[in-house]
XYZ file of C-alpha atoms in Angstrom:
529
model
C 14.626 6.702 -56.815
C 15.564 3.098 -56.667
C 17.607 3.873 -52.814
C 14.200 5.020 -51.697
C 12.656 1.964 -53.106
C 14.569 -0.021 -51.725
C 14.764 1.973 -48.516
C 10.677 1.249 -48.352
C 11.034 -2.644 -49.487
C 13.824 -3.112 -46.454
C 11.488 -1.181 -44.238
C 8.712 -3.164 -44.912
C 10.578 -6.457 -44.165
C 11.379 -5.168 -41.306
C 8.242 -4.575 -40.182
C 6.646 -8.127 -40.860
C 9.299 -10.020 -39.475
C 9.029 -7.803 -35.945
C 5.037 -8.745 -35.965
C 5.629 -11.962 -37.093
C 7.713 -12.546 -34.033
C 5.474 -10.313 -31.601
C 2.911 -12.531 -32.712
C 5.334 -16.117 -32.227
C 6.129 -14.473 -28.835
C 2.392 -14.113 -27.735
C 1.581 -17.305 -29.050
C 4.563 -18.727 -27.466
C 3.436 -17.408 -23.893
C 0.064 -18.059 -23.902
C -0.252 -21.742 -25.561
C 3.642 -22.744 -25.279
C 5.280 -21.932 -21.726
C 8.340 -23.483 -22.743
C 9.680 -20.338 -21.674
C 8.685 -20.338 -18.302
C 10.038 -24.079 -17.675
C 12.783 -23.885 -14.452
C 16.113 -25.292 -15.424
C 19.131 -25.888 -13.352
C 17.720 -24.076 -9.994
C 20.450 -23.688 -7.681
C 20.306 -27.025 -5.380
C 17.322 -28.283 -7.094
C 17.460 -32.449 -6.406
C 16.614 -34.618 -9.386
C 12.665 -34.786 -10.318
C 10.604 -36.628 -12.659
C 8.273 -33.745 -13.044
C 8.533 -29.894 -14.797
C 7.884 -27.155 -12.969
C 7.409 -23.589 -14.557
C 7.826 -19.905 -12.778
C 7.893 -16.528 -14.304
C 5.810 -13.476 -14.715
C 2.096 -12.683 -15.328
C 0.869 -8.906 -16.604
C -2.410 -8.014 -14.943
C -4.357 -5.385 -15.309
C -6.092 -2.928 -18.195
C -2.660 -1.691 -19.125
C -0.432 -4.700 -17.687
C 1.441 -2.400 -15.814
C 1.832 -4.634 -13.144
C 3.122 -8.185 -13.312
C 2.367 -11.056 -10.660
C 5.078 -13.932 -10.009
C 4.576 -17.326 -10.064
C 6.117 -21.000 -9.412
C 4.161 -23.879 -10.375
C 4.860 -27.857 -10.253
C 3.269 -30.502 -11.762
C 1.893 -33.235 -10.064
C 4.671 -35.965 -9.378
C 2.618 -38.561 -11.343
C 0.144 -38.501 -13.654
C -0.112 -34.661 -13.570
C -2.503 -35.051 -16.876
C -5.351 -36.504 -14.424
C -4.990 -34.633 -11.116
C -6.652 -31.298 -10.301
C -4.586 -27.785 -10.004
C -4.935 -25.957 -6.680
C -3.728 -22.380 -6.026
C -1.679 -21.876 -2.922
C -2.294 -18.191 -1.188
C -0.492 -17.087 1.802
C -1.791 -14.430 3.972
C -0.022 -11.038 5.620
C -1.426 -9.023 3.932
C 2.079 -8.456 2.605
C 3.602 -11.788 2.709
C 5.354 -14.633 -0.458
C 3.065 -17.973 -0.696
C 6.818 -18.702 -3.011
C 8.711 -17.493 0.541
C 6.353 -19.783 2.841
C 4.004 -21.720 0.964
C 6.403 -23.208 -1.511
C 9.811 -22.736 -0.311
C 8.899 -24.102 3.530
C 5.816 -26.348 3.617
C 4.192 -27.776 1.046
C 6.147 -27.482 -2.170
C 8.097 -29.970 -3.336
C 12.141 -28.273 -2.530
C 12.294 -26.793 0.699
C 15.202 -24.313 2.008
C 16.383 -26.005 4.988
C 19.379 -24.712 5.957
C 22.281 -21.378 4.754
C 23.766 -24.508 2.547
C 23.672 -24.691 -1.421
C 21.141 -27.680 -1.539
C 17.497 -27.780 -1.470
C 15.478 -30.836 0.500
C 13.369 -32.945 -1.679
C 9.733 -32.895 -0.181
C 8.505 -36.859 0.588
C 5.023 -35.164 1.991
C 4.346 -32.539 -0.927
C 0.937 -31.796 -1.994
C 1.854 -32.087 -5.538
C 1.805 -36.240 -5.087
C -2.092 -35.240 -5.191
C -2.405 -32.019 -7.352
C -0.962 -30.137 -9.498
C 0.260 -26.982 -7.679
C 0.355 -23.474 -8.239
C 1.816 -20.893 -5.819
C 0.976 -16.938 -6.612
C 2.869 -14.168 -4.991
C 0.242 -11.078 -5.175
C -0.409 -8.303 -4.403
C 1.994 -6.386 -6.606
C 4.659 -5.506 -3.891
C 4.887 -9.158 -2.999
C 8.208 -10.929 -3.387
C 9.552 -10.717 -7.019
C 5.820 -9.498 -8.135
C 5.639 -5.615 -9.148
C 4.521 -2.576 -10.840
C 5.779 0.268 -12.954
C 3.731 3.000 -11.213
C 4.704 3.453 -7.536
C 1.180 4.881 -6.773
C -0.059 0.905 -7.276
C 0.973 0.082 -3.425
C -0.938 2.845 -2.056
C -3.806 1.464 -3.912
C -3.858 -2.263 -2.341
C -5.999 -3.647 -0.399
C -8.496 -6.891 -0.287
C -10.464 -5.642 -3.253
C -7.275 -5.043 -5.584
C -5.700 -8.367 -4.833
C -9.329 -10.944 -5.771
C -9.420 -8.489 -8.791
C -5.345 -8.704 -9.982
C -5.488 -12.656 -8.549
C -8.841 -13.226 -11.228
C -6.980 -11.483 -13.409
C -3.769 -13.759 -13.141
C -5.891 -16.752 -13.602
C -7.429 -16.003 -16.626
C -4.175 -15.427 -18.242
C -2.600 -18.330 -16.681
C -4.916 -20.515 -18.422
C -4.166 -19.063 -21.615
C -0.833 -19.736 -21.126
C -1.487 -23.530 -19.654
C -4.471 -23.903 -21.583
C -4.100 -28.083 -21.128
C -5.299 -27.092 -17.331
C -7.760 -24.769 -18.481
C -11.265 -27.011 -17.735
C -8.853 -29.372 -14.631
C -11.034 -29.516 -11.538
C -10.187 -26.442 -9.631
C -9.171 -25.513 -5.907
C -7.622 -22.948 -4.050
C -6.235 -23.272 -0.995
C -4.265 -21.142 1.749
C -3.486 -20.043 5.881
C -3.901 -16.842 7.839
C -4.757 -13.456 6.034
C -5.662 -15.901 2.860
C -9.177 -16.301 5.299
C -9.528 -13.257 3.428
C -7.885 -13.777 0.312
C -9.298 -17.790 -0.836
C -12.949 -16.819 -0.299
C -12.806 -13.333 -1.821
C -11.440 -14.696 -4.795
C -13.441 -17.755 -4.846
C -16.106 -15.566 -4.750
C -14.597 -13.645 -8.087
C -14.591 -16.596 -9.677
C -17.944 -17.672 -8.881
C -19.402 -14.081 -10.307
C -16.946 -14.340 -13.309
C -18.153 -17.457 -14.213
C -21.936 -16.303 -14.706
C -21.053 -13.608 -16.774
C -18.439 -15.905 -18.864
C -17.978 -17.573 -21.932
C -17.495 -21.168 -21.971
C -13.710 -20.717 -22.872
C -12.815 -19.036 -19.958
C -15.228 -20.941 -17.411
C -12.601 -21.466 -14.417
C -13.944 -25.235 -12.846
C -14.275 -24.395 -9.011
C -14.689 -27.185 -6.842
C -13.890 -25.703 -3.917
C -11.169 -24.026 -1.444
C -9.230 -25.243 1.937
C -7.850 -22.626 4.398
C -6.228 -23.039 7.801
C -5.535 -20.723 10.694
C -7.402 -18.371 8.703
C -8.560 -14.753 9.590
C -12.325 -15.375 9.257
C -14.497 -12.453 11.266
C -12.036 -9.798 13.607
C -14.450 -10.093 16.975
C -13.738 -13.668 17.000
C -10.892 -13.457 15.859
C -9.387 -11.224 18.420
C -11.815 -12.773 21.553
C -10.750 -16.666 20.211
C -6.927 -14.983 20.418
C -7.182 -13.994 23.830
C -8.976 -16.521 25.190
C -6.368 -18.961 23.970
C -3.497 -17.086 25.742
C -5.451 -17.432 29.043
C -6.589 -21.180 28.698
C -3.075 -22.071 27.862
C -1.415 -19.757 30.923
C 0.298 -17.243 28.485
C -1.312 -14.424 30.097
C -2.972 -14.422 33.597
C -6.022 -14.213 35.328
C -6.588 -10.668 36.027
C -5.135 -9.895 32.018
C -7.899 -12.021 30.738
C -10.650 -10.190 32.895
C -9.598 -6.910 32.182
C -9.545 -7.724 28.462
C -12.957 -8.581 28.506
C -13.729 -6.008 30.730
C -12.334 -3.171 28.848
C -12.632 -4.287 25.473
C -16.692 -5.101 24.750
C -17.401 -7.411 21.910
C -13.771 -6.284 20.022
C -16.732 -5.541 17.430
C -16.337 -2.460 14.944
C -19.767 -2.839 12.536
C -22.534 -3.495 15.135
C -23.878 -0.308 17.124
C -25.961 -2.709 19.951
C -22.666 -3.778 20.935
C -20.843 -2.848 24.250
C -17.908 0.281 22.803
C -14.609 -0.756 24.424
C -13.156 0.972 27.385
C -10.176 3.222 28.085
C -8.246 0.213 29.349
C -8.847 -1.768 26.250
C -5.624 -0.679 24.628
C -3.011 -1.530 27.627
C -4.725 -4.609 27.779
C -4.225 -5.687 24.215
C -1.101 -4.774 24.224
C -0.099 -6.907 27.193
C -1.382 -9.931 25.663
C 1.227 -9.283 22.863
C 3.799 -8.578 24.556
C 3.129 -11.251 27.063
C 4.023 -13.522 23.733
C 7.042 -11.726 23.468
C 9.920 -14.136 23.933
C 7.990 -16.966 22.439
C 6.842 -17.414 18.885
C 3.230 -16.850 19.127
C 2.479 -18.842 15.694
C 3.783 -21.720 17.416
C 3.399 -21.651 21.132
C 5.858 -24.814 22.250
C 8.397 -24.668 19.694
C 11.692 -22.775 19.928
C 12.470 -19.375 18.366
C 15.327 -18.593 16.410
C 18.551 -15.948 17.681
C 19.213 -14.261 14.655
C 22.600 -12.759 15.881
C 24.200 -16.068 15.612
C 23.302 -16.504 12.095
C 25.366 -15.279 9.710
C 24.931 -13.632 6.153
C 22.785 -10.623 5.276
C 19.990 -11.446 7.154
C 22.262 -11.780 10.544
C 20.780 -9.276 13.453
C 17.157 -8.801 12.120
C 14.370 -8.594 13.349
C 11.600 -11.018 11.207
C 7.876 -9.218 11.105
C 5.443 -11.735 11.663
C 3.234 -13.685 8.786
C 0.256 -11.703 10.051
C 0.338 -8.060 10.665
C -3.434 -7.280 9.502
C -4.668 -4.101 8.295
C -5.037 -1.370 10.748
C -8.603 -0.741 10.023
C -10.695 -0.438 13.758
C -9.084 -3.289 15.127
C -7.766 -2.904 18.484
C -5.043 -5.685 17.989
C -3.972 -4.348 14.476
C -3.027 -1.050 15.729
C -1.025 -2.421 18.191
C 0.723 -4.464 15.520
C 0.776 -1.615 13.207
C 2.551 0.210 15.619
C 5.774 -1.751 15.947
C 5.272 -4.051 18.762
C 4.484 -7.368 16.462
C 7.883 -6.866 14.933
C 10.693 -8.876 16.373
C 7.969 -11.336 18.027
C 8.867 -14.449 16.668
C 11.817 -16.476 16.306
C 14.345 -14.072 18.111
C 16.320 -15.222 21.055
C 17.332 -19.499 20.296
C 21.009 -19.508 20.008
C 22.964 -21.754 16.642
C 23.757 -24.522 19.304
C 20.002 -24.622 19.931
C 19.020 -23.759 16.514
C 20.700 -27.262 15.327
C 19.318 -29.289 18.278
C 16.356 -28.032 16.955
C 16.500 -29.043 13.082
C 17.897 -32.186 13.906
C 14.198 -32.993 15.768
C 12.606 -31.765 12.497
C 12.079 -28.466 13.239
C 14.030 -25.104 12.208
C 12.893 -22.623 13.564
C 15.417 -20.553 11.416
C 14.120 -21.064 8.025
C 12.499 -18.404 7.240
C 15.720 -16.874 7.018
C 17.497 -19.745 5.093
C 14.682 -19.187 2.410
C 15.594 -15.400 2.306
C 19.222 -15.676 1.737
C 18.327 -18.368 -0.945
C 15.997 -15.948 -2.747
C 17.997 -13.112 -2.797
C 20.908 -15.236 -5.070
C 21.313 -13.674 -8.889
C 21.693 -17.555 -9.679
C 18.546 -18.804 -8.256
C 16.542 -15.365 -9.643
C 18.015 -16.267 -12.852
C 16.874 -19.621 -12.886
C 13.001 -18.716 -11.902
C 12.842 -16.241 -14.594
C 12.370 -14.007 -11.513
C 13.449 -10.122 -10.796
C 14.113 -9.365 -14.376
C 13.218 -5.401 -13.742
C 15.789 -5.529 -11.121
C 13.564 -4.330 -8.111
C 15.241 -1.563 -5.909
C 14.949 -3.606 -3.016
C 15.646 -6.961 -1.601
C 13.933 -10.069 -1.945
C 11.698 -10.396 1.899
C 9.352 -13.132 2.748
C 6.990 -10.363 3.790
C 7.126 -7.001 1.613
C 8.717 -4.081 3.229
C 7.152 -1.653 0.459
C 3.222 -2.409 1.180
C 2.377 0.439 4.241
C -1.056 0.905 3.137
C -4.264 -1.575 3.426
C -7.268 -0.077 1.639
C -9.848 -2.407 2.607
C -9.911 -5.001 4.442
C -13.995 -6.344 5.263
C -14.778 -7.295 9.152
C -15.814 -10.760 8.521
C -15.762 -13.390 5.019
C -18.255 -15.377 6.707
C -21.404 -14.364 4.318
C -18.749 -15.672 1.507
C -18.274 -18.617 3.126
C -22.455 -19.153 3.455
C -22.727 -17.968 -0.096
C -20.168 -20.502 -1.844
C -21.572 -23.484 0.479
C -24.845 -22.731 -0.905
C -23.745 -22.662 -4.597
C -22.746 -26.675 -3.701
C -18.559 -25.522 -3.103
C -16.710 -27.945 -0.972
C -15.525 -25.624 2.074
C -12.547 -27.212 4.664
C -11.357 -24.751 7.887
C -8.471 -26.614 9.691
C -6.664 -25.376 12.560
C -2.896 -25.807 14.075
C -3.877 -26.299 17.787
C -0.476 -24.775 18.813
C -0.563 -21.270 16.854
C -1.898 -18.518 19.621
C -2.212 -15.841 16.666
C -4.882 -17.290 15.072
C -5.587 -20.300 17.317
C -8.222 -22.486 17.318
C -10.437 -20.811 19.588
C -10.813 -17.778 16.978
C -11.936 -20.463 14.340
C -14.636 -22.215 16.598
C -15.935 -18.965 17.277
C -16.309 -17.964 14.081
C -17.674 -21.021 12.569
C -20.725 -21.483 15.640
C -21.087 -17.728 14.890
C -22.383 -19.132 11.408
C -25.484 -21.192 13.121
C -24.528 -24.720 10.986
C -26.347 -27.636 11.933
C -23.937 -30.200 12.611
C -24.032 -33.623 10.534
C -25.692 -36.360 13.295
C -22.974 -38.502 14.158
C -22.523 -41.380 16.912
C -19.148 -43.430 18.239
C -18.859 -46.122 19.370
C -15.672 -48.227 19.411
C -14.452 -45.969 16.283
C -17.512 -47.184 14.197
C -20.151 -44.839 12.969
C -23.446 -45.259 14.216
C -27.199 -43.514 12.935
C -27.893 -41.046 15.450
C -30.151 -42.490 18.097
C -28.592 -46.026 18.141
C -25.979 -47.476 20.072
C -25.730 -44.581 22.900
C -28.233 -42.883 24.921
C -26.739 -39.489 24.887
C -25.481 -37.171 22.311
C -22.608 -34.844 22.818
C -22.479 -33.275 19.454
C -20.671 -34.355 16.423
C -17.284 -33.189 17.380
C -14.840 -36.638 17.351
C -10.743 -37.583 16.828
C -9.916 -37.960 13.135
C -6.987 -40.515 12.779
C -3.499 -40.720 10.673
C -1.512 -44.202 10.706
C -3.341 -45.461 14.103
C -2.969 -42.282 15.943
C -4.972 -38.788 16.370
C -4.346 -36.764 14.213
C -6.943 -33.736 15.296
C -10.498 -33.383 15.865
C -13.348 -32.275 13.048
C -16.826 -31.717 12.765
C -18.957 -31.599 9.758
C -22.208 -29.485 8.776
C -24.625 -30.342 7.016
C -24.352 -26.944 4.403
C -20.634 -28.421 2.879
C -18.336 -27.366 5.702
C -15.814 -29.606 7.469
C -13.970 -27.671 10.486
C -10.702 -29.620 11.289
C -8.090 -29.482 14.349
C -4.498 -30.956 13.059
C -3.359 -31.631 16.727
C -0.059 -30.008 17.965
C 0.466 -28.185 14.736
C 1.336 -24.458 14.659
C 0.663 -21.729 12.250
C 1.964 -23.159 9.116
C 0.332 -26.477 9.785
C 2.169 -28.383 7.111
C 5.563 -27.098 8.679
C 4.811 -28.919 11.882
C 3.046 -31.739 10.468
C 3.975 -33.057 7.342
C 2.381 -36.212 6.947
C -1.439 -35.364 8.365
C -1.018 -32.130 6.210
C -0.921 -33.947 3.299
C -3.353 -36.758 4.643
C -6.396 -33.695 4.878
C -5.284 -32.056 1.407
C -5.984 -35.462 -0.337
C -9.229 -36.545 1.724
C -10.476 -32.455 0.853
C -9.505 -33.383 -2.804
C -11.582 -36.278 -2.783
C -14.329 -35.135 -0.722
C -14.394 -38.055 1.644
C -14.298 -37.890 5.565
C -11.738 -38.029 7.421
C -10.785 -41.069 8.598
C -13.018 -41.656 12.449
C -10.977 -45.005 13.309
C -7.612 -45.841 14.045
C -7.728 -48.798 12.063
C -9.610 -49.382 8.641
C -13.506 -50.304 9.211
C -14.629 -53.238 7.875
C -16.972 -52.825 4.764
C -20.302 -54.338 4.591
C-alpha cells in the first residue's frame, strides 16, 4: 500500500515538473529568445550587435517549421524599424542570397573560413529579418512530404503571416516597431501578397497582434507575366543580345504573351522556337547581369565543383510561354558557367565574384556553421541549396500583383519598384511596362540646373517627370514618382541582385524608402530657403 503511494506521489512530481518546464520552455520561446541568439558562427567578425536564427512552427498543427536569421540594427536597434527580407524563385534562400550575399551584415566571399563584415548593410538603418519560406526552402521544412506538392503563392502569404505572428510573440519588444517588407524577383509576388495578408489580418485583429505596416520595397520584381515577358525581350533586342529578325518574329508569333484576356491576339506556332532562342541566345552570359563575368565551376573545387547553378528565377509553369521553356531544362546551367579561377580572381579583386553563390553553399552545408544557427536540427535528407531541389510543383501563381499594388497605395502604404538596369531577366523594360500599364499620374516635376521647379515655371516644355537621382555627386539611376504613393527607381548599371552590384546606392534608396523622402535630384546638396 505505501509502494503504490508512493509510486502515485513520485508520479505526480513527475508530472508537474515536466509542465512546469513545457510551460518555462514556451515562455522561454515566445517572450525570451535567448535561445535563438547566434554564438560563435564559423568566421563570424566581431559585432556590437546580437543577431538571432532558428526555427518557427507554422501552421494548424505546426507540422512545418520556417527558418530564420535576424540582426539587429548596428545602433540603436531599440528606435529603428524591422523590415522582412524575401527572395524570390519560387524555390530560392533570402538566408542563401539575401543575407549571406547582399545586404546582410557577413557575407560569404570566398571557399575560405572567414566571413566579410558588411560596411553597406541595411541593418545600419533597420533592424533586419531574413525568412526562408516556403517549407522546402533552405533549412525550412515539414514532416509530411505531401506539404511540397501543396505550395504555391497562396501557401507561402498564408505560412509567411503565420511566421510573423509568432515571431512577434517571440520578439514581442518589436511587436508595435514600424513595419516593412522588402525583396527582388519572384518576391514581386511574394512582398505584395503578403502585404496584402497583413493588411486583411489587421481588420479582423486584436490590438495585440496588430502588425504596423508602413510599407514594402521590391526590385527586379515579377509584377504582371505579359510585361514581364514583352519588357524581357525587348531588352535583349535594344541591348543587341538577340537580333533583328528574333525580335520580329517574337512579336510576330507570340501576340500579347497574355494568358487571362480573350480580346487578345493567341500566339502562333512559332512562338515557342522563338522564346526559346532568346534564352538560349543568353546562354554563355549571365542573363541576371548582362556585362559581368560568369563563373567556370569546373575549376572550383569542393562539393559543389562541376555543377550546374539553376537560376534565381525559374517561375511557375502556369501558361507562360517563357516558364515552360525554363521548366523544361534550358534555364539550368545559364548563369555563371564558363569564367575560369584565373578569371574568377581578376574578377573579385574588382569587387565582383561572380562565384559566390557557390562559396555561400559550401559555407551552409558545414555541421559547424548549422550548429551555430540553430539550423537543420531534423537532419534534412538532402543538402543545403541556395535554390530548393525538392519544390517541383507551383500551385498558383496569379498573372499580375498589380491590383495589390493599387489596393495597398490606396490604403496610404508607401510602395518603392527599383530596377538593376543590367539584369535582362527581369530588366527594366518589364518594370516600366508594368507600372504605365497601371495608368499613374505622374507627380509634376521641372529641372533646371538640379533644382526643382513648380510645373509651368522655369521651362517651356515638359517631358514628363522622369529625372537622374544622385549618390555622392554622381548618378546613381533614374526615378519617377506618382502621385497614388509609388516611386519607380532605376539603380544604374546594377544587375539582378541590385545590392550585389551596388552597395553603396543600395543602401542610399533603402534609407531614403525608410524615411519616405525623395531621392536626392542634385548632385550637390540644395540650398534651403
Amino acid at each position: 500500500m505505501a509502494s503504490s503511494i508512493i509510486s502515485l506521489l513520485l508520479r505526480s512530481i513527475l508530472f508537474v515538473l515536466l509542465v512546469t518546464r513545457q510551460a518555462r520552455c514556451r515562455i522561454g520561446m515566445e517572450a525570451f529568445p535567448e535561445a535563438d541568439l547566434v554564438t560563435g558562427l564559423p568566421g563570424q567578425p566581431p559585432v556590437n550587435f546580437r543577431h538571432y536564427a532558428g526555427y518557427v512552427g507554422v501552421g494548424n498543427r505546426q507540422e512545418r517549421a520556417l527558418f530564420y536569421w535576424f540582426f539587429e540594427a548596428e545602433n540603436r536597434p531599440d528606435e529603428k524599424p524591422l523590415v522582412l527580407w524575401l527572395n524570390g524563385g519560387p524555390g530560392c534562400s533570402s538566408v542563401a542570397y539575401g543575407a549571406a550575399q547582399e545586404l546582410g551584415p557577413f557575407l560569404v566571399r570566398s571557399n575560405s573560413s572567414k566571413l566579410a563584415l558588411n560596411p553597406f548593410s541595411w541593418n545600419k538603418e533597420a533592424n533586419l529579418l531574413f525568412l526562408e519560406a516556403p517549407v522546402g526552402v533552405g533549412f525550412s521544412y515539414t514532416n509530411r512530404t505531401s506539404d511540397l506538392h501543396e505550395l504555391g503563392d497562396r501557401v507561402t502569404a498564408d505560412d509567411s503571416y503565420d511566421f510573423l505572428l509568432s515571431w512577434f510573440r517571440r520578439f514581442p519588444r518589436f511587436k508595435s516597431r514600424d513595419f516593412y517588407i522588402a525583396g527582388e524577383s519572384y518576391a514581386g509576388h511574394y512582398v505584395p501578397q503578403l502585404s496584402e495578408r497583413i493588411f486583411e489580418g489587421n481588420k479582423a485583429a486584436k490590438k495585440a497582434v496588430i502588425i504596423n505596416l508602413k510599407g514594402f520595397m521590391i526590385g527586379n520584381a515579377v509584377l504582371n507575366d505579359a510585361t514581364d515577358q514583352m519588357g524581357m525581350v525587348d531588352y535583349a533586342w535594344s541591348h543587341a543580345i538577340i537580333s533583328d529578325e528574333l525580335h520580329a518574329a517574337v512579336h510576330n508569333e507570340c501576340g500579347s504573351f497574355r494568358r487571362e484576356e480573350k480580346d487578345d491576339r493567341p500566339a502562333g506556332p512559332g512562338c515557342s522556337a522563338a522564346t526559346h532562342a532568346v534564352l538560349e541566345a543568353y546562354s554563355d552570359i549571365d542573363i541576371y547581369s548582362i556585362y559581368t563575368p560568369v563563373c567556370i565551376i569546373s575549376s572550383l573545387s569542393g562539393s559543389a565543383a562541376g555543377r550546374r547553378k539553376s537560376g534565381l528565377l525559374s517561375g511557375p509553369a502556369g501558361g507562360l510561354l517563357f516558364a515552360q521553356q525554363l521548366q523544361g531544362g534550358l534555364w539550368h546551367g545559364m548563369r555563371r558557367s564558363t569564367m575560369g579561377a584565373g578569371a574568377a580572381a581578376a574578377a573579385a579583386a574588382g569587387g565582383y565574384d561572380p562565384c559566390t553563390e557557390i562559396y555561400v553553399e559550401t559555407y551552409f552545408n558545414r555541421e559547424d556553421v548549422q550548429t551555430a544557427l540553430h539550423a537543420n536540427v531534423t537532419r534534412l535528407p538532402y543538402p543545403y541549396a541556395p535554390c530548393s531541389d525538392v519544390i517541383e510543383k507551383w500551385n498558383d501563381s496569379p498573372a499580375t500583383v498589380l491590383p495589390i499594388l493599387r489596393k495597398l497605395m490606396n490604403a496610404g502604404l508607401r510602395v518603392w519598384v527599383y530596377s538593376g538596369d543590367a539584369d535582362g531577366r527581369v530588366p527594366v523594360t518589364s518594370t516600366r511596362y508594368s507600372i504605365n500599364r497601371m495608368r499613374l499620374k505622374e507627380k509634376k516635376l521641372l529641372l533646371d540646373n538640379g533644382r526643382k521647379l513648380a510645373a509651368g515655371k522655369g521651362k517651356q516644355h515638359y517631358w514628363g517627370s522622369w529625372r537622374p537621382w544622385y549618390h555622392k555627386q554622381q548618378v546613381a539611376g533614374w526615378v519617377v514618382e506618382y502621385e497614388e504613393g509609388l516611386s519607380l527607381v532605376t539603380v544604374r548599371g546594377a544587375g539582378h541582385q541590385v545590392p550585389v552590384f551596388a552597395a553603396a546606392r543600395s543602401l542610399a534608396l533603402f534609407s531614403n524608402f525608410l524615411r519616405g523622402r525623395t531621392l536626392p535630384a542634385s548632385p550637390f546638396p540644395l540650398p534651403t530657403t
